[in-house]
Coordinates of C-alpha atoms in Angstrom, one line a residue:
X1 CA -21.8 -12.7 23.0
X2 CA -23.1 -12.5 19.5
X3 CA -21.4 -10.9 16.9
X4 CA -23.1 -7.4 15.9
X5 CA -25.5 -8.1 12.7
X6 CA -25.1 -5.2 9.8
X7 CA -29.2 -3.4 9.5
X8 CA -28.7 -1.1 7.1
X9 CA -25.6 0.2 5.1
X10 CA -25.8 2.8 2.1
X11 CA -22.9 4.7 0.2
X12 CA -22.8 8.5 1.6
X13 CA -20.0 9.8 -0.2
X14 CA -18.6 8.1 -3.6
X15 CA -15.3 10.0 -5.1
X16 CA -12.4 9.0 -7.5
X17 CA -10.6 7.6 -5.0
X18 CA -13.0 6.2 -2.5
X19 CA -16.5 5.4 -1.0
X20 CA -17.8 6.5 1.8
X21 CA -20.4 3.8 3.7
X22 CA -22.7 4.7 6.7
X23 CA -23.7 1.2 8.4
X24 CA -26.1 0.7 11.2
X25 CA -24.9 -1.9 13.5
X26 CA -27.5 -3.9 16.4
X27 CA -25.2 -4.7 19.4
X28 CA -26.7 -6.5 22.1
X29 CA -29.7 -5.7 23.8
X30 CA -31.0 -3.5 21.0
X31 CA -28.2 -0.7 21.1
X32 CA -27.9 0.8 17.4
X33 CA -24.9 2.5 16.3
X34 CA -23.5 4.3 13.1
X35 CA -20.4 3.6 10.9
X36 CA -18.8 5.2 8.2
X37 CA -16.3 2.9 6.1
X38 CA -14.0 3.4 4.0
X39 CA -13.5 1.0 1.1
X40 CA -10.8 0.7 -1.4
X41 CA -7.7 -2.1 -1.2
X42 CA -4.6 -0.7 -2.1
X43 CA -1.2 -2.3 -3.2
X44 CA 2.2 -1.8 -2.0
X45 CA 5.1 -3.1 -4.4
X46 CA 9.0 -3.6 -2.9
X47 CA 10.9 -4.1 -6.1
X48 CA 14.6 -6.2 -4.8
X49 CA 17.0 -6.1 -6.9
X50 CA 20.1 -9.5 -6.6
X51 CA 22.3 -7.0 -4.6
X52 CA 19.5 -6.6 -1.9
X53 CA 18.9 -3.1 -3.6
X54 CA 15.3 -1.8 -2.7
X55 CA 13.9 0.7 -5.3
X56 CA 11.7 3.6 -4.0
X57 CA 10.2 6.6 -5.1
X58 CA 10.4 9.9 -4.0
X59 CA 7.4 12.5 -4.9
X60 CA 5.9 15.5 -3.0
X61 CA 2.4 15.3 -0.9
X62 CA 0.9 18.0 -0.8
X63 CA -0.7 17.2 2.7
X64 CA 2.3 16.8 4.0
X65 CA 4.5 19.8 2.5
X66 CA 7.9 17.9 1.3
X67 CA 8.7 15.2 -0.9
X68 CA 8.0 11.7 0.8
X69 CA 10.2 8.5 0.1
X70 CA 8.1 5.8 0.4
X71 CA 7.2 2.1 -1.7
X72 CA 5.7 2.1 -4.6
X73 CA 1.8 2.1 -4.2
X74 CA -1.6 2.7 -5.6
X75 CA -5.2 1.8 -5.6
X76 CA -6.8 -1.2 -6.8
X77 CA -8.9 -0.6 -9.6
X78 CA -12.5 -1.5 -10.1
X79 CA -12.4 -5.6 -11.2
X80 CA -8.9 -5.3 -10.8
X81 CA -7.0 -7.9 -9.3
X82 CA -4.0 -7.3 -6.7
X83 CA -1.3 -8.5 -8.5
X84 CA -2.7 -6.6 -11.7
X85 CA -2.4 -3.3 -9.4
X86 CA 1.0 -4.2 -8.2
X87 CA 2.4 -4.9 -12.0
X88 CA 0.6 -1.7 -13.3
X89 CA 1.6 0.7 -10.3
X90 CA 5.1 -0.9 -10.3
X91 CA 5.3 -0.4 -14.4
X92 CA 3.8 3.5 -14.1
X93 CA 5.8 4.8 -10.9
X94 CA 8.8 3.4 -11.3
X95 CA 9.2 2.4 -14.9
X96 CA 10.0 -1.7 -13.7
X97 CA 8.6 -4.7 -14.8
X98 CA 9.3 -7.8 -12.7
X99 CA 9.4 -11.5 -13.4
X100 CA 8.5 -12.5 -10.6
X101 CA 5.8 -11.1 -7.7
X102 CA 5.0 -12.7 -4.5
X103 CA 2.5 -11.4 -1.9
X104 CA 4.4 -11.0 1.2
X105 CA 1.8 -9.6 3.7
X106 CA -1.8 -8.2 4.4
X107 CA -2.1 -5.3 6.5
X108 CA -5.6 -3.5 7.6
X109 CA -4.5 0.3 7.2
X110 CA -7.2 0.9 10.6
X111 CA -9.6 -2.0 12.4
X112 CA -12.0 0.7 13.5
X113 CA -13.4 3.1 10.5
X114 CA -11.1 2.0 7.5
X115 CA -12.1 -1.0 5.9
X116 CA -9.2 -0.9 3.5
X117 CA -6.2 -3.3 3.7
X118 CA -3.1 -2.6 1.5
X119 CA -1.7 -5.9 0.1
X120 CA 2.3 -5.6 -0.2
X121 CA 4.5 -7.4 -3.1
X122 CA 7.8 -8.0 -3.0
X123 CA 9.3 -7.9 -6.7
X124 CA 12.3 -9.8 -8.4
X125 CA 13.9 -10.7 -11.7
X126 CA 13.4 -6.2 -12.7
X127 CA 14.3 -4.7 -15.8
X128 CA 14.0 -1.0 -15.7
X129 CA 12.1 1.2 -18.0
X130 CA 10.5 4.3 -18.7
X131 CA 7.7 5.7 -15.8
X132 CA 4.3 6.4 -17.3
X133 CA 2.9 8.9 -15.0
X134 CA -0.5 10.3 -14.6
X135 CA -0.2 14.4 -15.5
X136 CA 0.1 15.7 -12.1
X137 CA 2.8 13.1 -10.6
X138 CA 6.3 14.0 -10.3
X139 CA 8.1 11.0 -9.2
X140 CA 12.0 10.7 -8.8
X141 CA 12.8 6.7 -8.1
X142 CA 15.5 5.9 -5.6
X143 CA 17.5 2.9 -5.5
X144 CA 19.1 2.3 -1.6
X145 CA 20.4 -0.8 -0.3
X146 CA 18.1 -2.7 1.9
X147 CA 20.2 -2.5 5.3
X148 CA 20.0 1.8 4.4
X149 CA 16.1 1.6 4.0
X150 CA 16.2 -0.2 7.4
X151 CA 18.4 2.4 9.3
X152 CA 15.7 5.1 7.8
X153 CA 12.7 3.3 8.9
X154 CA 14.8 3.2 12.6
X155 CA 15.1 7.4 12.2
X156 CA 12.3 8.3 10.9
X157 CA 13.4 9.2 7.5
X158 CA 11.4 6.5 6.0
X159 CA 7.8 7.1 8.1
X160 CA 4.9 5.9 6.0
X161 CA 3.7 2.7 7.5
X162 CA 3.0 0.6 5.0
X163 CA 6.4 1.8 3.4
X164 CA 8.0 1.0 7.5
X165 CA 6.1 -2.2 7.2
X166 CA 7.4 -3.5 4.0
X167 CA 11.0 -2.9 4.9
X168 CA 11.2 -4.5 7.9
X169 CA 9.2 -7.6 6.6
X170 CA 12.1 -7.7 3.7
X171 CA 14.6 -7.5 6.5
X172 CA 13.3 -10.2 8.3
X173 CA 12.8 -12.1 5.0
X174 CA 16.5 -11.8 4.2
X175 CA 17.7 -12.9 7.9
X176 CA 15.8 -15.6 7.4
X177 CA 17.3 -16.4 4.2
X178 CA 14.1 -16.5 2.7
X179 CA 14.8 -13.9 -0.6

């Protein structure tokens, strides 16, 4: 079977945050269909301290009513590279720097309509600072021990899954000796 060959593709729908693409798409035996993608990479930052100390933040979505605790994250900006992302989102949420960043993992947030994978860092050597937030973001940042994040990701505490996702890859990084 042949792959499916892109006809036609044009933006629909272009915001602060996103575009919005309608693609037409020949399958085999001349069956047309109709996409709309979403595309925007995002970045995902899980600053470790020596102690296996994970820092978070905590601020309210609106969407979903309560304060979420979740990993530091944000959009990639126009000509932007990922790491630049990670170091400015990690700098303005959190208030951290970092010595050191290492891309730990890739994930596609959906395979069907998003085109939009969210690279995640993990961050070392931190020194701590003051947040520069946008005018509408309230952000408290949490320290918790790794093994604590884990036991919230296991009850649902912790239930963003990127922020699920980047926990237990740390986890599995540190029984594996590989922090």
């Amino acid at each position: 079977m042949d792959s499916p060959k892109i006809i036609s593709q044009k933006v629909i729908l272009e915001t602060g945050l996103f575009d919005v693409k309608e693609t037409e798409i020949q399958l085999e035996k001349n069956k047309k269909i109709l996409y709309d993608v979403f595309r925007r990479p995002t970045v995902s930052v899980f600053p470790l301290t020596e102690k296996y100390e994970v820092y978070f933040i905590s601020e309210y979505r609106y969407l979903h009513k309560r304060n979420v605790l979740g990993a530091v994250a944000g959009f990639v900006e126009e000509k932007e590279s990922t790491l630049s992302a990670a170091k400015r989102e990690l700098k303005e949420e959190a208030g951290i720097e970092a010595s050191q960043f290492e891309e730990i993992g890739r994930v596609e947030l959906a395979a069907s309509v998003f085109k939009a994978q969210c690279h995640i860092f993990l961050a070392k050597g931190l020194e701590t600072g003051l947040q520069n937030l946008e005018e509408d973001e309230r952000i408290t940042v949490v320290k918790i021990p790794l093994q604590e994040a884990v036991k919230k990701v296991m009850n649902g505490e912790i239930n963003t899954s990127i922020s699920m996702i980047g926990i237990l890859m740390l986890d599995k990084l540190r029984k594996e000796k590989k922090l």
